[in-house]
JSON list of C-alpha atoms and ligand atoms in Angstrom, two decimals:
[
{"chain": "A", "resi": 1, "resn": "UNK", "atom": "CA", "xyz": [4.67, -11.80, 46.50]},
{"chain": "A", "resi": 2, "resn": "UNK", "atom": "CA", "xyz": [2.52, -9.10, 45.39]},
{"chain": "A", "resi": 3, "resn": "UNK", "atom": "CA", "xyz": [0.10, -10.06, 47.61]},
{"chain": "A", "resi": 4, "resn": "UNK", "atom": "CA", "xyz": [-2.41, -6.66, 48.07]},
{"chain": "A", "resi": 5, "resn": "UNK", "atom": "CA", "xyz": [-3.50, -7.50, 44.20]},
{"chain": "A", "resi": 6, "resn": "UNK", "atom": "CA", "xyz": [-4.57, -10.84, 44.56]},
{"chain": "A", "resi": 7, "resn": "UNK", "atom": "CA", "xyz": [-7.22, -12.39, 46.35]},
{"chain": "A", "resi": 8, "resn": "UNK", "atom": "CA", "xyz": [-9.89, -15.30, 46.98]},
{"chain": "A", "resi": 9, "resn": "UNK", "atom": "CA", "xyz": [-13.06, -15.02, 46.54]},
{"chain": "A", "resi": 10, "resn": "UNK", "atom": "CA", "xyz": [-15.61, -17.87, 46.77]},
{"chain": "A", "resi": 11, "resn": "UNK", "atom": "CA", "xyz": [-19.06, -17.56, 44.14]},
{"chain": "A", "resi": 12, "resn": "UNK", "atom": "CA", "xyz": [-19.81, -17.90, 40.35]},
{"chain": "A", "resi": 13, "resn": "UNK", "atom": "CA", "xyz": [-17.46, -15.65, 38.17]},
{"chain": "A", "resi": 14, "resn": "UNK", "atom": "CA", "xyz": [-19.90, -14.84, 36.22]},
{"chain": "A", "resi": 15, "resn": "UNK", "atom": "CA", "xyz": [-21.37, -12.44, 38.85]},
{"chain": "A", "resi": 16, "resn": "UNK", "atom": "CA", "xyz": [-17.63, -10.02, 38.80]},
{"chain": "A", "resi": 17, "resn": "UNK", "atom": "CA", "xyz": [-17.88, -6.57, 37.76]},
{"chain": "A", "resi": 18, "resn": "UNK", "atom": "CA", "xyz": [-14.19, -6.45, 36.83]},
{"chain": "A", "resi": 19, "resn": "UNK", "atom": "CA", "xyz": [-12.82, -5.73, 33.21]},
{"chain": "A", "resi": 20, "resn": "UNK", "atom": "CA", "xyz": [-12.55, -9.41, 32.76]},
{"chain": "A", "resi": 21, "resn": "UNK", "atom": "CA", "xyz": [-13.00, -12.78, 33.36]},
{"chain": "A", "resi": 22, "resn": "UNK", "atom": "CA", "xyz": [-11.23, -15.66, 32.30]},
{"chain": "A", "resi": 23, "resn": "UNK", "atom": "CA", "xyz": [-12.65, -18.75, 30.87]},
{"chain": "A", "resi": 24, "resn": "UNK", "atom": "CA", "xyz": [-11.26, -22.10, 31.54]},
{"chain": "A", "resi": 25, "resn": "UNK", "atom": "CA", "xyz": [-12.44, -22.85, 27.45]},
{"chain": "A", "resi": 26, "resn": "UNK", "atom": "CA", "xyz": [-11.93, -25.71, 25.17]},
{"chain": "A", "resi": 27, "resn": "UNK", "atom": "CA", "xyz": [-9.62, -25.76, 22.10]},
{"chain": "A", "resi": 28, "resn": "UNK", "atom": "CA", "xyz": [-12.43, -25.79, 19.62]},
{"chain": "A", "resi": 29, "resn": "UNK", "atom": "CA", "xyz": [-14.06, -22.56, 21.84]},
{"chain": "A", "resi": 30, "resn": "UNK", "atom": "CA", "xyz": [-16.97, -24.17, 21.43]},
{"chain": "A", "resi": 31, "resn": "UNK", "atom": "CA", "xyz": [-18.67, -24.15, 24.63]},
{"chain": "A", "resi": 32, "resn": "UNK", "atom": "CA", "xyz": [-19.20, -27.17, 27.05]},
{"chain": "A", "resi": 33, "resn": "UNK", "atom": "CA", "xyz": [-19.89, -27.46, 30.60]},
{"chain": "A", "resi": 34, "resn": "UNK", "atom": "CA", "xyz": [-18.66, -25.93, 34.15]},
{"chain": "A", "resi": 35, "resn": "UNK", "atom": "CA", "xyz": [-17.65, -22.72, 34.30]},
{"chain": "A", "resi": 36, "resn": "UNK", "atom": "CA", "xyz": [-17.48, -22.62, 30.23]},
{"chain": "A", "resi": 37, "resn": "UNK", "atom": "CA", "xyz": [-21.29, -23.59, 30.59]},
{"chain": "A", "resi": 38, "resn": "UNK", "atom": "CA", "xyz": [-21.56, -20.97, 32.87]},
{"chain": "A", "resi": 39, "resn": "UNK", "atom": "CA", "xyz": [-20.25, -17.97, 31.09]},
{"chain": "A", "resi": 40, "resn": "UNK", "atom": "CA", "xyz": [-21.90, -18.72, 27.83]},
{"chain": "A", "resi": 41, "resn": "UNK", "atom": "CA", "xyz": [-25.37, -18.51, 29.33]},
{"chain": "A", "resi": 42, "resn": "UNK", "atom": "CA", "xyz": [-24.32, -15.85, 30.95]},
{"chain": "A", "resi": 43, "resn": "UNK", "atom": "CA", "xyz": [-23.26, -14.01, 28.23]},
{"chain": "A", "resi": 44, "resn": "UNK", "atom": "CA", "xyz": [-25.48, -15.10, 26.56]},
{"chain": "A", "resi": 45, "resn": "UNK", "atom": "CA", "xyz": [-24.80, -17.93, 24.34]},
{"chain": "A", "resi": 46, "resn": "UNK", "atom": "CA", "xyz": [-25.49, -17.05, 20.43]},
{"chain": "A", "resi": 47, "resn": "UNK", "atom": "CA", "xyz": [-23.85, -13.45, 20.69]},
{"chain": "A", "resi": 48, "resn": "UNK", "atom": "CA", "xyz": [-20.65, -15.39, 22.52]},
{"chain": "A", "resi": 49, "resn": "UNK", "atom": "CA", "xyz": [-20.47, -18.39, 19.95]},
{"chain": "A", "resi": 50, "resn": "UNK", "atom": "CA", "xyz": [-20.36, -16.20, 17.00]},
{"chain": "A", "resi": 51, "resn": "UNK", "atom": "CA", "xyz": [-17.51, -14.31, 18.73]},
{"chain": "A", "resi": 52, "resn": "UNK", "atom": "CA", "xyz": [-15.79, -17.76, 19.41]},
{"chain": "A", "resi": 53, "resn": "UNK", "atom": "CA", "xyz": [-16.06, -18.97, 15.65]},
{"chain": "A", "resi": 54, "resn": "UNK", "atom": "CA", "xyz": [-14.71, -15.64, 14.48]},
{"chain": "A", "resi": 55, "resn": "UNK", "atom": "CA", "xyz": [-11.79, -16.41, 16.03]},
{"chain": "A", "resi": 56, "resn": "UNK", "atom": "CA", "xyz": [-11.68, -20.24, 15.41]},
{"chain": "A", "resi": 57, "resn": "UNK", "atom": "CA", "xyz": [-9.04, -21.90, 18.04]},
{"chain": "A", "resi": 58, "resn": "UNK", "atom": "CA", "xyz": [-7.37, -21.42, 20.86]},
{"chain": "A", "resi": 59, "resn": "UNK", "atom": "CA", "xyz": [-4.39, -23.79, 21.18]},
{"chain": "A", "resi": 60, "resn": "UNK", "atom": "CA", "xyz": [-3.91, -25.32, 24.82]},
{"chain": "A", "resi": 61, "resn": "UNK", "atom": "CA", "xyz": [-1.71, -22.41, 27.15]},
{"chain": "A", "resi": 62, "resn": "UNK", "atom": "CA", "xyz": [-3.00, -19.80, 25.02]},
{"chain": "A", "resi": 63, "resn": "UNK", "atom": "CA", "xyz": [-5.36, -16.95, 25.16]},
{"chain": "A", "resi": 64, "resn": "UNK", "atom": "CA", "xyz": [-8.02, -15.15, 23.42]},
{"chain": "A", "resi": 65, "resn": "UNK", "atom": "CA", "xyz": [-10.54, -12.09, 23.78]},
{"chain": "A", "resi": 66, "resn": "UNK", "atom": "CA", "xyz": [-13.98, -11.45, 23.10]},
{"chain": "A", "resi": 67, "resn": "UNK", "atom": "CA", "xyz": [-16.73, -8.70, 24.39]},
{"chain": "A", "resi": 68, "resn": "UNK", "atom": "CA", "xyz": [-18.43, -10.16, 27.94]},
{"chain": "A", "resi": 69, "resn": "UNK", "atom": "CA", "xyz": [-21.56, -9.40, 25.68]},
{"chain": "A", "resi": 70, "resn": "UNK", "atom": "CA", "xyz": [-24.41, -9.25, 28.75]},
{"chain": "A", "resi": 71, "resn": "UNK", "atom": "CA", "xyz": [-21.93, -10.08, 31.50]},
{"chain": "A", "resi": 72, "resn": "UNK", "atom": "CA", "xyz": [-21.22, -7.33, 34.29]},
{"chain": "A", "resi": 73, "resn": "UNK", "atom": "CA", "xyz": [-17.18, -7.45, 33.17]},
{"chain": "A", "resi": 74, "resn": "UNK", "atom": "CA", "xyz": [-16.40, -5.92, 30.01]},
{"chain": "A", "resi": 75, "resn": "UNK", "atom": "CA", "xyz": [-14.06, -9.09, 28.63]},
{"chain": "A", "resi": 76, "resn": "UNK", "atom": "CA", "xyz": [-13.92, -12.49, 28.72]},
{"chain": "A", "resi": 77, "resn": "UNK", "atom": "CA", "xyz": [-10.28, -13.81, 27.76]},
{"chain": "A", "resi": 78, "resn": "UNK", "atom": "CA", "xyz": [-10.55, -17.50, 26.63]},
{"chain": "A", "resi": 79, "resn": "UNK", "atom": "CA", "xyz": [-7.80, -19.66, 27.92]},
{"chain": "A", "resi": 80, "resn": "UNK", "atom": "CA", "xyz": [-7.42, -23.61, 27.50]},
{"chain": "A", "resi": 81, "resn": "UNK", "atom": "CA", "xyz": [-6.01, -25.26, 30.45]},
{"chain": "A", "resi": 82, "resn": "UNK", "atom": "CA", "xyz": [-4.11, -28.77, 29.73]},
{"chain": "A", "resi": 83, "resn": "UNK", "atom": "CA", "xyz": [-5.76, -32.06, 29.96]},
{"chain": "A", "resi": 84, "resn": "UNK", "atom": "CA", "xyz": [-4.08, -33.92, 33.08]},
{"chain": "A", "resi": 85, "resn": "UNK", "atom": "CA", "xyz": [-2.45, -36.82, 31.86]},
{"chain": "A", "resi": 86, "resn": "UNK", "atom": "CA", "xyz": [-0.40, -37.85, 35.07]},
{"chain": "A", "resi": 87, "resn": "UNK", "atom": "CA", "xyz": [2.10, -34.43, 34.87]},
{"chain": "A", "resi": 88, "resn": "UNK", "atom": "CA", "xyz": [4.93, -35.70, 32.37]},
{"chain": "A", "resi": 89, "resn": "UNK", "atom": "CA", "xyz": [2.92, -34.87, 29.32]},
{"chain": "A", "resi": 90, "resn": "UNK", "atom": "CA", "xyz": [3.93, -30.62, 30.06]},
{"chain": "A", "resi": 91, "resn": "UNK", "atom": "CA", "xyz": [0.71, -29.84, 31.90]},
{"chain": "A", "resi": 92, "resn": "UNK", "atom": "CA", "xyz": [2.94, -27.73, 34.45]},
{"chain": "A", "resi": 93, "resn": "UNK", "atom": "CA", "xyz": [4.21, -25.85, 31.88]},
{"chain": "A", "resi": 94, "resn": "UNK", "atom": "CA", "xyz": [0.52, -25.26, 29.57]},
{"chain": "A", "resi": 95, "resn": "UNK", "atom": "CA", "xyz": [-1.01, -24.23, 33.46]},
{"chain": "A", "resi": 96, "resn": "UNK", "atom": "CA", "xyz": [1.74, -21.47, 33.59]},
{"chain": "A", "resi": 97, "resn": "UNK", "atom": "CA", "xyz": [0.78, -20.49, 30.39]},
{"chain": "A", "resi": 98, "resn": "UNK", "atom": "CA", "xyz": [-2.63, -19.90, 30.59]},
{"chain": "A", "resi": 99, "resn": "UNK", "atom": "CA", "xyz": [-2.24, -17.74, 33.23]},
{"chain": "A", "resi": 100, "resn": "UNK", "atom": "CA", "xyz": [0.66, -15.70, 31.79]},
{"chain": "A", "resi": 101, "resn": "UNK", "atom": "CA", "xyz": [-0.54, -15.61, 27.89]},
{"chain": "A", "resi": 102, "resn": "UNK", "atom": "CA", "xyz": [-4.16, -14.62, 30.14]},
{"chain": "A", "resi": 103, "resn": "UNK", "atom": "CA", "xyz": [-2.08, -11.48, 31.62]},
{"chain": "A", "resi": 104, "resn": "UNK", "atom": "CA", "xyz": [-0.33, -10.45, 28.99]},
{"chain": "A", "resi": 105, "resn": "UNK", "atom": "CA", "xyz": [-3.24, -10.10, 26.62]},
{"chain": "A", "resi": 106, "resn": "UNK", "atom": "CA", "xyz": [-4.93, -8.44, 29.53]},
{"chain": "A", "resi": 107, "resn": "UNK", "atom": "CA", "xyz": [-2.71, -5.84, 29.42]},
{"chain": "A", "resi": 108, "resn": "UNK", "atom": "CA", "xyz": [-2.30, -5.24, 25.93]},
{"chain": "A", "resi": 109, "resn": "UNK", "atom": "CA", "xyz": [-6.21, -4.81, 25.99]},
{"chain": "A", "resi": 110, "resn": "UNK", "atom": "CA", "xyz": [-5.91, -2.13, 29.37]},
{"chain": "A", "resi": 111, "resn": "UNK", "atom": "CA", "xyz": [-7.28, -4.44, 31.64]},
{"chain": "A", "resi": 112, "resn": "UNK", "atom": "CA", "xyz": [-6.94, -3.47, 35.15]},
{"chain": "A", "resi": 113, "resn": "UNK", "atom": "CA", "xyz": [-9.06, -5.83, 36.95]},
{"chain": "A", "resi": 114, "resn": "UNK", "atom": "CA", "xyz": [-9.47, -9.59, 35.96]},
{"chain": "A", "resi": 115, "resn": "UNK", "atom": "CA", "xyz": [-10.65, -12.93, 37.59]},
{"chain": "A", "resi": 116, "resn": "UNK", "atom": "CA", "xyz": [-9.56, -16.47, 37.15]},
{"chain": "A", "resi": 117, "resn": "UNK", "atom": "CA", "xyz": [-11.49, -19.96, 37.37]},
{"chain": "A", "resi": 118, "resn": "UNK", "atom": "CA", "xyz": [-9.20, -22.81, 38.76]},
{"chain": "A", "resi": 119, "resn": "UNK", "atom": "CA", "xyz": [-8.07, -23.79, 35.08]},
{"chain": "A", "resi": 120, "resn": "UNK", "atom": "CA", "xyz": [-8.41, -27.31, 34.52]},
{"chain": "A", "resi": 121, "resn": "UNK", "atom": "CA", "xyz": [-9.17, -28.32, 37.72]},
{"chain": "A", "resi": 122, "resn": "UNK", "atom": "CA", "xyz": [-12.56, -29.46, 36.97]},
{"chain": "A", "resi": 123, "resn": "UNK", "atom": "CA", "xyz": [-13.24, -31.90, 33.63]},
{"chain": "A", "resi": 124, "resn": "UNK", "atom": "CA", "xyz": [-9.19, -32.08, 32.94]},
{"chain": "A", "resi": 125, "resn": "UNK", "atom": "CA", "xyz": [-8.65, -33.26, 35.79]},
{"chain": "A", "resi": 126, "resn": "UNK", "atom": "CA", "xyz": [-5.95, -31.65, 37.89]},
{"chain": "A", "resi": 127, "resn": "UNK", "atom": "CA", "xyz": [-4.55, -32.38, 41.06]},
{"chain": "A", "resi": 128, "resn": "UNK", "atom": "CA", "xyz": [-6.19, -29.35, 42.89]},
{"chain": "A", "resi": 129, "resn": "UNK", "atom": "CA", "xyz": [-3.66, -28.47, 45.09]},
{"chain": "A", "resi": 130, "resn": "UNK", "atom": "CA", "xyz": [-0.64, -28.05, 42.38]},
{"chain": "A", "resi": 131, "resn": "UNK", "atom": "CA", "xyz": [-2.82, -26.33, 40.01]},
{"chain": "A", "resi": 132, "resn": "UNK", "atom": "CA", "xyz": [-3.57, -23.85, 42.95]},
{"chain": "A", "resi": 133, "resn": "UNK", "atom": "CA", "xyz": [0.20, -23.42, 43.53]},
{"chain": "A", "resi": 134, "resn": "UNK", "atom": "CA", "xyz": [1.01, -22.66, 39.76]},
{"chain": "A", "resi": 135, "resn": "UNK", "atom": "CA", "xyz": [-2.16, -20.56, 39.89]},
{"chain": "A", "resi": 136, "resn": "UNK", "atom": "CA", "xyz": [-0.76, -18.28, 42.85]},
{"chain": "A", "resi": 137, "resn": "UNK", "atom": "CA", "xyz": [3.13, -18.40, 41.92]},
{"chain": "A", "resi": 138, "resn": "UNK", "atom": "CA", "xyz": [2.70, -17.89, 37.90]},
{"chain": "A", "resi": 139, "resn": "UNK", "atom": "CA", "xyz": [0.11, -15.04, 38.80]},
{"chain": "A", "resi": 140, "resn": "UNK", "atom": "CA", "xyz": [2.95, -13.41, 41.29]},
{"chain": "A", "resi": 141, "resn": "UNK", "atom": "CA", "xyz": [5.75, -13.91, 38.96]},
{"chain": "A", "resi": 142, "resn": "UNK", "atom": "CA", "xyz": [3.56, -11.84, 36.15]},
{"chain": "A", "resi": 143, "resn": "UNK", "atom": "CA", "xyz": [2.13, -9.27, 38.81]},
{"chain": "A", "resi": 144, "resn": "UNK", "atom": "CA", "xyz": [6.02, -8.46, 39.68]},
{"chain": "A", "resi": 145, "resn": "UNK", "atom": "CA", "xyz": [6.15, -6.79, 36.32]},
{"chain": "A", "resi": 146, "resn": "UNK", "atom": "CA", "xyz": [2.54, -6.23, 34.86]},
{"chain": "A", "resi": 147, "resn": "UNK", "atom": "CA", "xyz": [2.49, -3.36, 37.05]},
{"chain": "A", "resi": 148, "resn": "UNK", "atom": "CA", "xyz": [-0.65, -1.79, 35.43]},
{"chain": "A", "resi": 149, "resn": "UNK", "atom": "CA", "xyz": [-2.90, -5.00, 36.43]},
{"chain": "A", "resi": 150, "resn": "UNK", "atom": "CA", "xyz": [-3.66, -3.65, 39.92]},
{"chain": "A", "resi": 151, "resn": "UNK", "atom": "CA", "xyz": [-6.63, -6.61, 41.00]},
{"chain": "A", "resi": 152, "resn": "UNK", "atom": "CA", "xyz": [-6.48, -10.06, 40.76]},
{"chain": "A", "resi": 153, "resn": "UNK", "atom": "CA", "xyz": [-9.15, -12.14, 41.77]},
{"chain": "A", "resi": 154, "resn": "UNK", "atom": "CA", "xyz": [-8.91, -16.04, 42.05]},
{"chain": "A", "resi": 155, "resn": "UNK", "atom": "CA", "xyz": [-12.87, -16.83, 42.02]},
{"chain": "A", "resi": 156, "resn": "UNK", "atom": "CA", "xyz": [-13.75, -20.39, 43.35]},
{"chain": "A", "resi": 157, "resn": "UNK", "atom": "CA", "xyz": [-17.25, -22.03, 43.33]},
{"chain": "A", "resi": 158, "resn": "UNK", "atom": "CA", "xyz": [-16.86, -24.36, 46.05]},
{"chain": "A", "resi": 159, "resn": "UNK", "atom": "CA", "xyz": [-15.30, -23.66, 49.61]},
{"chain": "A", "resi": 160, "resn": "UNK", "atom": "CA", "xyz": [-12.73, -26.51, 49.14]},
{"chain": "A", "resi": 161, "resn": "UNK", "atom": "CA", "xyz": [-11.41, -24.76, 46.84]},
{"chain": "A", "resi": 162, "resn": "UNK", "atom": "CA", "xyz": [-11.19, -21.13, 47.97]},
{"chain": "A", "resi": 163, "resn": "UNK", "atom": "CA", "xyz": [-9.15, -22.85, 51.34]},
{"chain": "A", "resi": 164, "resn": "UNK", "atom": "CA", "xyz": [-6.45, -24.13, 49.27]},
{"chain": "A", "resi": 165, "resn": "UNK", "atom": "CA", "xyz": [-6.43, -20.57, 47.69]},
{"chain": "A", "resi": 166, "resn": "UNK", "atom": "CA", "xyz": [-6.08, -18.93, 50.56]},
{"chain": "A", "resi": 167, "resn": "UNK", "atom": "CA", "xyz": [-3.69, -21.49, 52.06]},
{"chain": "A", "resi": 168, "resn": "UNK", "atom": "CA", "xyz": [-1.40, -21.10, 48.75]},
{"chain": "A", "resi": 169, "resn": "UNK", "atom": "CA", "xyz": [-1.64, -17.41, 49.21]},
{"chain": "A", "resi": 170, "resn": "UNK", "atom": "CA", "xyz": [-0.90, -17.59, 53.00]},
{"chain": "A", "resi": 171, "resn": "UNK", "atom": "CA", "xyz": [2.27, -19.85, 51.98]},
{"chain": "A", "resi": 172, "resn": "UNK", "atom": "CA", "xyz": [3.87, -16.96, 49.50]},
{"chain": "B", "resi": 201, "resn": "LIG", "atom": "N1", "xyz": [-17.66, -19.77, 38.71]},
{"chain": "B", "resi": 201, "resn": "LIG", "atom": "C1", "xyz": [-16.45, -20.08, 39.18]},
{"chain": "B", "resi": 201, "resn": "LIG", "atom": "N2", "xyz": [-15.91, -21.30, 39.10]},
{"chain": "B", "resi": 201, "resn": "LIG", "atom": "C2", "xyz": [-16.64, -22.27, 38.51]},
{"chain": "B", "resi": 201, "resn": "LIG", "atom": "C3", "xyz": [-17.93, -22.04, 37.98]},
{"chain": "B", "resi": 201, "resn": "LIG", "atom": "C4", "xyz": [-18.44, -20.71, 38.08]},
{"chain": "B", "resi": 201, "resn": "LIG", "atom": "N3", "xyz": [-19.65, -20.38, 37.62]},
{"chain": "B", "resi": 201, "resn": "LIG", "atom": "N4", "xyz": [-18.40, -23.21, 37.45]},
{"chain": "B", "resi": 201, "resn": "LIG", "atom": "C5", "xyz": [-17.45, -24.13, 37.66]},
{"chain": "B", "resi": 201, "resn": "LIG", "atom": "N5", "xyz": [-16.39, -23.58, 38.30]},
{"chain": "B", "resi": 201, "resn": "LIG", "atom": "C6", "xyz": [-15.13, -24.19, 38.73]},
{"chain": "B", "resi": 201, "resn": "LIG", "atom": "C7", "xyz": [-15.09, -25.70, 38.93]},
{"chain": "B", "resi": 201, "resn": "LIG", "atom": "O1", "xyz": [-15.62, -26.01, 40.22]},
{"chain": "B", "resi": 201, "resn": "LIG", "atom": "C8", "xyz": [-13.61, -25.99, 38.82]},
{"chain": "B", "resi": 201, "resn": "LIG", "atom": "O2", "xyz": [-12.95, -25.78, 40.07]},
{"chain": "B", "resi": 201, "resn": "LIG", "atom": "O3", "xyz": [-14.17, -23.98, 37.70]},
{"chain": "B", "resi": 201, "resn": "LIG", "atom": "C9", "xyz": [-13.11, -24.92, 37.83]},
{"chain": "B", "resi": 201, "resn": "LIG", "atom": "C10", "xyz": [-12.74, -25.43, 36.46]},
{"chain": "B", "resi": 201, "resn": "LIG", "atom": "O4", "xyz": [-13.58, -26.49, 36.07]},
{"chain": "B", "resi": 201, "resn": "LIG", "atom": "P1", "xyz": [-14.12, -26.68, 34.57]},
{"chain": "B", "resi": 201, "resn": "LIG", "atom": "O5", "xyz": [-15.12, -25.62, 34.26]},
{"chain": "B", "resi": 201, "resn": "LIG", "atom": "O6", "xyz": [-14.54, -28.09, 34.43]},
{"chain": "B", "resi": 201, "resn": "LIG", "atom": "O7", "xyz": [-12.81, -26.36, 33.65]},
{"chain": "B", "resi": 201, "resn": "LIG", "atom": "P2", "xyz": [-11.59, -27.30, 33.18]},
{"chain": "B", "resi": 201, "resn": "LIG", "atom": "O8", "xyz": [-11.24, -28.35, 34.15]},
{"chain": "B", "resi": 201, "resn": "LIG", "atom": "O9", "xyz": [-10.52, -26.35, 32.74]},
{"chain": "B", "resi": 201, "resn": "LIG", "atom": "O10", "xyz": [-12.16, -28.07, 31.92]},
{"chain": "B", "resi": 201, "resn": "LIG", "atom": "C11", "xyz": [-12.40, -27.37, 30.71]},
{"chain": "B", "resi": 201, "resn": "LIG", "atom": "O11", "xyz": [-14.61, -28.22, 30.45]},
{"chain": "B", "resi": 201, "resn": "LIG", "atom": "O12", "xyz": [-16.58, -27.08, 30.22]},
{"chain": "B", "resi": 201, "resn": "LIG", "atom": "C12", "xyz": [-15.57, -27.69, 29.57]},
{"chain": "B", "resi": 201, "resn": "LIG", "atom": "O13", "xyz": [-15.48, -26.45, 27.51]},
{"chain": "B", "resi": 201, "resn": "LIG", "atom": "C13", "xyz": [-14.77, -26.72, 28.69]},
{"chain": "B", "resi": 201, "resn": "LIG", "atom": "O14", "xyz": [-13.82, -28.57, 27.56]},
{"chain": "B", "resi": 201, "resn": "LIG", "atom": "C14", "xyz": [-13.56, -27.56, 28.49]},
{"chain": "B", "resi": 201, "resn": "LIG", "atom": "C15", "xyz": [-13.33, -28.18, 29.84]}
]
């Protein structure tokens, strides 16, 4: 596991001066509440939403780009984590692919450094502890050849959160 360009850290995304940061968005990019919520204001709401209706939608497992407007990191890709509907309905599958279609368009863009939200683990509803593992395995698998992404940070508000992190890292 390429495990000297990932790591945990615990506070509000929103604070990273990286090239990127990743929001865990809604289809509609239309804003809403948790760490959405907090990137908007942070970026400052009008300037982000205008961005967001530019581009229109963002199916779920896919990624978009805009400016971080007044953030600290230059980006913020928009990525739309599945719903949890009990794990048969391909939510493994739409995690992995937020995080890969997230790297991928990183790259094309020449991002180096970029941080993650736990994707859908907080209003869609996802057992923490798998979406943690697909976090740190999909985010290995794409490291392994994305060599030019050389920092990956998995940012976690709470402390619960940031220990299953570091236990998932820990694992390999
Ligand atoms: N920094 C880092 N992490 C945060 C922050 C923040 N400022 N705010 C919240 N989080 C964490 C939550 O604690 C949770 O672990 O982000 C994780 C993802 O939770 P949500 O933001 O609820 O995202 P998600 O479960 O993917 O739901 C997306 O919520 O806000 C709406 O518009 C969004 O409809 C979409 C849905």
């Amino acid at each position: 596991m390429p495990i000297d360009r990932m790591e945990v850290w615990q506070g509000d995304i929103t604070t990273l001066r990286l090239d990127a940061i990743v929001n865990a968005a809604n289809s509609r990019l239309a804003g809403g509440s948790g760490v959405d919520g907090a990137i908007h204001r942070a970026a400052g709401h009008d300037d982000l939403q205008a961005a967001c209706r530019r581009i229109g939608h963002c199916p779920t497992g896919s990624a978009v780009i805009t400016p971080g407007f007044r953030l600290p990191a230059r980006f913020i890709i928009h990525t739309v984590g599945p719903v949890w509907q009990g794990g048969k309905q391909g939510e493994p599958e739409l995690l992995r692919s937020c995080y890969s279609n997230s790297l991928t368009l990183a790259v094309q863009e020449g991002i180096r450094s970029i941080a993650f939200p736990a994707i859908s683990c907080g209003v869609y509803g996802y057992p923490k502890d798998e979406a943690v593992a697909i976090a740190v395995q999909e985010v290995a698998r794409c490291l392994d050849v994305l060599l030019m992404i050389e920092r990956v940070v998995f940012a976690c508000f709470d402390d619960d959160m940031a220990e299953r992190y570091r236990q998932a890292l820990a694992a390999g």
